[in-house]
Coordinates of C-alpha atoms and ligand atoms in Angstrom, one line a residue:
M1 CA 97.5 92.2 140.0
R2 CA 98.8 92.6 136.5
N3 CA 97.2 95.2 134.4
I4 CA 95.3 93.2 131.8
K5 CA 93.5 94.3 128.7
L6 CA 91.4 92.3 126.2
V7 CA 92.3 92.9 122.6
E8 CA 89.7 91.9 120.0
V9 CA 90.8 91.3 116.5
R10 CA 87.9 90.3 114.3
S11 CA 89.9 89.4 111.2
E12 CA 89.0 86.5 109.0
I13 CA 90.5 87.3 105.6
A14 CA 93.5 85.0 106.1
A15 CA 91.4 81.9 106.8
G16 CA 90.2 79.4 104.1
T17 CA 86.6 79.3 105.3
R18 CA 84.4 82.2 106.3
G19 CA 83.2 82.9 109.8
A20 CA 86.2 83.2 112.1
S21 CA 85.5 86.9 112.6
L22 CA 82.4 85.8 114.6
G23 CA 84.5 83.8 117.0
I24 CA 84.9 86.6 119.6
D25 CA 81.2 87.1 119.8
A26 CA 80.6 83.4 120.0
L27 CA 82.9 83.5 123.1
K28 CA 80.8 86.3 124.5
I29 CA 77.6 84.3 124.0
A30 CA 79.2 81.3 125.7
S31 CA 80.1 83.5 128.6
L32 CA 76.5 84.7 128.9
D33 CA 75.2 81.1 128.7
K34 CA 77.5 80.2 131.5
T35 CA 76.5 83.4 133.5
S36 CA 80.2 84.4 133.8
D37 CA 81.1 88.1 134.4
F38 CA 84.4 87.7 132.5
F39 CA 83.6 90.2 129.8
T40 CA 82.7 92.9 132.4
R41 CA 86.0 92.6 134.2
F42 CA 88.3 93.9 131.4
D43 CA 88.2 96.9 129.2
P44 CA 88.4 95.6 125.6
I45 CA 90.2 97.3 122.7
N46 CA 88.9 96.7 119.2
V47 CA 91.5 96.5 116.5
P48 CA 90.1 97.5 113.0
D49 CA 90.0 94.6 110.6
A50 CA 90.0 94.5 106.8
N51 CA 87.3 91.9 106.2
N52 CA 85.8 94.3 103.6
F53 CA 88.5 93.2 101.2
L54 CA 86.6 89.9 100.9
W55 CA 84.0 91.7 98.8
R56 CA 86.5 92.9 96.3
G57 CA 87.8 89.5 95.2
N58 CA 91.2 88.1 95.6
K59 CA 94.1 89.3 93.4
H60 CA 96.9 87.3 95.1
P61 CA 96.5 83.5 94.6
N62 CA 99.7 82.6 96.6
A63 CA 98.8 85.0 99.5
K64 CA 95.1 85.7 99.5
Y65 CA 94.1 89.2 100.4
I66 CA 97.7 90.0 101.4
D67 CA 96.9 93.8 100.9
G68 CA 94.2 93.5 103.6
V69 CA 96.3 91.2 105.8
Y70 CA 99.1 93.8 105.7
Q71 CA 96.7 96.5 107.0
V72 CA 95.4 94.3 109.9
L73 CA 98.9 93.2 110.9
R74 CA 100.0 96.8 111.1
N75 CA 96.9 97.7 113.2
V76 CA 97.6 94.8 115.6
H77 CA 101.3 95.6 115.8
N78 CA 100.5 99.2 116.7
T79 CA 98.0 98.2 119.4
I80 CA 100.2 95.6 121.0
E81 CA 103.3 97.7 120.9
S82 CA 101.6 100.6 122.8
L83 CA 100.1 98.2 125.4
R84 CA 103.5 96.6 126.0
M85 CA 105.1 100.0 126.3
D86 CA 102.7 100.6 129.2
K87 CA 103.6 97.1 130.6
I88 CA 100.0 95.9 130.1
F89 CA 99.4 92.2 129.6
P90 CA 97.3 91.7 126.4
I91 CA 94.8 88.8 126.2
V92 CA 94.2 88.7 122.5
L93 CA 90.9 87.2 121.1
A94 CA 91.4 86.8 117.4
G95 CA 89.9 85.3 114.3
D96 CA 92.3 83.9 111.8
H97 CA 95.7 83.1 113.1
S98 CA 97.6 85.4 110.7
T99 CA 97.2 88.3 113.1
A100 CA 99.4 86.5 115.7
A101 CA 102.3 87.8 113.6
G102 CA 101.1 91.3 114.3
T103 CA 101.0 90.5 118.0
I104 CA 104.5 89.1 117.9
M105 CA 105.8 92.1 116.0
G106 CA 104.2 94.5 118.5
I107 CA 105.7 92.7 121.5
K108 CA 109.1 92.8 119.9
A109 CA 108.8 96.5 118.9
A110 CA 108.0 97.5 122.5
N111 CA 111.1 95.7 123.8
P112 CA 113.5 95.2 120.9
D113 CA 116.4 94.1 123.2
K114 CA 114.5 91.3 124.9
R115 CA 114.7 87.9 123.4
L116 CA 111.2 86.6 122.6
G117 CA 110.2 83.0 122.7
V118 CA 106.9 81.6 121.3
I119 CA 104.8 78.7 122.5
W120 CA 102.6 77.7 119.6
I121 CA 99.8 75.3 120.5
D122 CA 98.3 74.3 117.2
A123 CA 97.5 71.4 114.8
H124 CA 99.6 73.3 112.2
A125 CA 103.1 74.8 112.1
D126 CA 101.9 78.0 110.3
L127 CA 105.4 78.2 108.7
H128 CA 104.3 78.6 105.0
T129 CA 105.3 81.4 102.7
P130 CA 103.8 82.6 99.4
F131 CA 106.5 80.5 97.8
T132 CA 105.5 77.2 99.5
T133 CA 101.8 77.5 100.4
P134 CA 99.4 74.9 98.8
S135 CA 96.3 77.0 99.6
G136 CA 97.4 80.7 99.6
N137 CA 95.6 81.1 103.0
M138 CA 97.8 83.4 105.0
H139 CA 96.7 82.1 108.4
G140 CA 99.3 79.4 107.6
M141 CA 102.1 81.9 107.4
P142 CA 102.5 84.0 110.6
L143 CA 105.6 82.3 112.0
A144 CA 107.4 82.5 108.6
M145 CA 106.7 86.3 108.7
C146 CA 108.2 86.6 112.1
I147 CA 111.4 84.6 111.4
Q148 CA 111.6 86.5 108.1
T149 CA 111.9 83.5 105.9
D150 CA 110.9 82.9 102.2
N151 CA 111.9 79.3 102.4
L152 CA 113.1 79.3 98.8
D153 CA 114.8 76.0 99.3
C154 CA 111.3 74.5 99.1
Q155 CA 109.8 76.8 96.5
V156 CA 106.8 75.5 94.6
N157 CA 104.9 78.7 93.6
E158 CA 105.8 81.8 91.6
P159 CA 104.1 84.6 93.4
G160 CA 103.4 87.8 91.4
E161 CA 105.4 91.0 91.9
D162 CA 102.6 92.8 93.6
T163 CA 102.2 89.9 96.1
L164 CA 105.9 89.9 96.9
Q165 CA 105.9 93.7 97.5
Y166 CA 103.3 93.2 100.2
W167 CA 105.1 90.1 101.6
E168 CA 108.3 92.2 102.0
K169 CA 106.4 94.9 103.7
I170 CA 104.7 92.5 106.1
K171 CA 108.1 90.9 107.1
K172 CA 109.3 94.4 108.0
I173 CA 106.4 95.5 110.2
G174 CA 108.0 96.6 113.5
G175 CA 111.5 96.7 112.0
D176 CA 113.6 94.9 109.4
S177 CA 114.9 92.1 111.5
P178 CA 113.6 88.7 112.6
K179 CA 111.2 89.2 115.6
I180 CA 112.0 85.7 116.9
N181 CA 114.7 83.0 116.3
A182 CA 113.2 79.9 114.8
E183 CA 115.0 78.0 117.6
D184 CA 112.9 80.0 120.1
I185 CA 109.6 78.5 118.8
V186 CA 108.1 75.6 120.7
F187 CA 105.2 73.6 119.2
I188 CA 102.7 71.7 121.1
S189 CA 100.4 69.2 119.3
V190 CA 101.5 70.2 115.8
R191 CA 100.4 67.2 113.6
D192 CA 99.4 68.4 110.2
T193 CA 102.4 69.9 108.3
E194 CA 103.6 70.0 104.7
E195 CA 107.1 69.2 103.5
P196 CA 108.3 72.8 103.2
E197 CA 107.3 73.3 106.9
D198 CA 109.0 70.0 107.9
Y199 CA 112.1 71.3 106.2
L200 CA 112.2 74.4 108.4
I201 CA 111.3 72.4 111.5
N202 CA 114.2 70.1 110.9
K203 CA 116.6 72.8 109.7
H204 CA 116.1 74.8 112.9
G205 CA 115.5 71.9 115.3
I206 CA 112.2 73.3 116.4
R207 CA 110.8 71.2 119.3
N208 CA 107.3 69.8 118.9
F209 CA 105.6 68.1 121.8
E210 CA 103.2 65.7 120.1
T211 CA 99.9 64.9 121.6
A212 CA 101.0 61.4 122.5
E213 CA 104.0 62.8 124.4
V214 CA 101.7 65.2 126.3
R215 CA 99.5 62.3 127.3
Q216 CA 102.4 60.1 128.2
K217 CA 104.4 62.6 130.3
G218 CA 101.4 64.6 131.6
V219 CA 100.6 68.2 131.1
A220 CA 102.6 69.6 134.0
Q221 CA 105.8 68.0 132.8
I222 CA 105.2 69.2 129.2
A223 CA 104.7 72.8 130.4
K224 CA 107.9 72.5 132.4
E225 CA 109.9 71.2 129.4
A226 CA 108.4 73.7 127.0
L227 CA 109.4 76.6 129.3
E228 CA 112.9 75.0 129.9
Q229 CA 113.3 74.9 126.1
L230 CA 113.0 78.7 126.1
K231 CA 115.3 79.2 129.1
D232 CA 117.4 81.8 127.3
C233 CA 114.3 83.9 126.4
D234 CA 113.5 87.1 128.4
Q235 CA 109.8 87.1 127.3
I236 CA 107.3 84.5 126.2
Y237 CA 104.2 84.8 124.0
I238 CA 101.7 81.9 124.0
S239 CA 99.5 81.4 120.9
F240 CA 96.6 79.0 121.4
D241 CA 94.8 77.9 118.2
V242 CA 91.7 76.0 119.0
D243 CA 92.4 73.5 116.3
S244 CA 95.1 72.1 118.6
L245 CA 92.0 70.4 120.2
D246 CA 91.0 67.0 118.8
S247 CA 88.7 67.2 115.7
S248 CA 86.0 65.4 117.7
I249 CA 85.6 68.5 119.9
S250 CA 86.9 71.2 117.6
V251 CA 84.1 71.1 115.0
G252 CA 83.7 74.8 115.1
T253 CA 87.0 75.8 113.5
G254 CA 88.2 76.1 109.9
T255 CA 90.8 73.2 109.8
P256 CA 90.1 70.5 112.4
V257 CA 92.6 67.6 112.7
P258 CA 92.4 64.3 114.5
D259 CA 94.8 63.2 117.4
G260 CA 94.6 66.5 119.2
L261 CA 94.4 67.6 122.8
T262 CA 91.4 67.2 125.0
V263 CA 89.7 70.3 126.4
E264 CA 91.0 69.4 129.9
E265 CA 94.6 69.0 128.6
A266 CA 94.5 72.3 126.8
L267 CA 93.0 74.0 129.8
Q268 CA 95.7 72.6 132.2
L269 CA 98.5 73.3 129.7
N270 CA 97.6 77.0 129.3
T271 CA 96.9 77.6 133.0
E272 CA 100.4 76.0 133.8
L273 CA 102.3 77.9 131.1
I274 CA 100.9 81.3 132.0
K275 CA 102.3 81.0 135.5
D276 CA 105.8 81.7 134.2
K277 CA 106.6 85.4 134.9
R278 CA 108.2 85.8 131.5
V279 CA 104.9 85.3 129.7
C280 CA 103.8 88.7 128.5
C281 CA 100.9 88.0 126.2
W282 CA 98.4 85.2 125.6
E283 CA 96.2 84.7 122.5
I284 CA 93.3 82.5 121.5
V285 CA 92.3 82.2 117.8
E286 CA 90.2 80.4 115.1
V287 CA 86.9 79.8 116.8
N288 CA 84.3 79.7 113.9
P289 CA 80.7 79.4 115.1
T290 CA 79.4 79.1 111.5
L291 CA 81.0 75.6 111.4
D292 CA 80.0 74.7 114.9
S293 CA 77.2 72.7 116.5
E294 CA 75.3 74.5 119.3
N295 CA 78.3 76.8 120.0
L296 CA 80.2 74.0 121.7
M297 CA 83.6 75.1 120.3
A298 CA 83.2 78.5 121.8
E299 CA 81.9 77.1 125.1
N300 CA 85.0 74.9 125.4
A301 CA 87.3 77.7 124.3
F302 CA 85.7 80.1 126.8
D303 CA 86.4 77.7 129.6
I304 CA 90.0 77.7 128.6
L305 CA 90.1 81.5 128.2
E306 CA 88.5 82.0 131.7
A307 CA 90.7 79.5 133.5
T308 CA 93.9 80.8 131.9
T309 CA 93.1 84.4 132.8
K310 CA 92.3 83.3 136.3
S311 CA 95.6 81.5 136.6
L312 CA 97.3 84.7 135.3
V313 CA 95.5 86.9 137.9
D314 CA 96.0 84.4 140.8
N315 CA 99.7 83.9 140.2
F316 CA 100.9 87.4 140.2
Ligands
MN401 MN1 97.2 78.2 113.5

């Protein structure tokens, strides 16, 4: 059996709504309600967050709380790097999606010579930069950090000097080079993008398996094609944002979007994908119980977490 560790990242500073830091504990409540022993089986590591920055007020309109985000990303990077050095498989439970950049940076830092592919299951492309973001919320920026782009071709904002100093430092966590090639990103169910993101998707030919295609071809086939798309990668990281689920079921998340996956589709998809021996880390993000009804989001997310972990354990 693979050596697995749970990594808990209770960050919420990069989300637009408050409450994503409570998502991990909502998953734990769901597991208790389902009388599962999941959380007794693995030894969790707690990564320090910077949510206290929220009390100080935001000084960076085009990259909100970027000084705090920088701290958290460094913490996540350090934790994931050392786990991967010991060949441990991290299952990351996180709040806002910005910290996935720290996860990717840590995986890359532990094995800089290995080509890393990313499967991003999400309603959003998360490819914004301080120069293009309409909201300033940094949970929309992790993939841009990892491919080290500013996307100046699509610039609409003039970020301040202070903001840009932090942005430069973030892009260089784990070394001053792109952690992934844009071509080595695969999207699944991405359906709510802005023009600057579409520009990057088209420029780099990033493959997006839309929900309709998932339904038409079936989950097993999509998993096969997604992995085939990354055939030249040595390692694969899977990032599962619960807003990839349809807005009818993903009430308890910050940015729900219609036309998403069903719980069953997402569960099958993750359990299939994680069977690939190159997958070295899996992450689930953006459960927000303060927006939820009766903890339903966390209960569905927990079913996916438990089934995906079981598939990982059973297939090794
Ligand atoms: Mn996301």
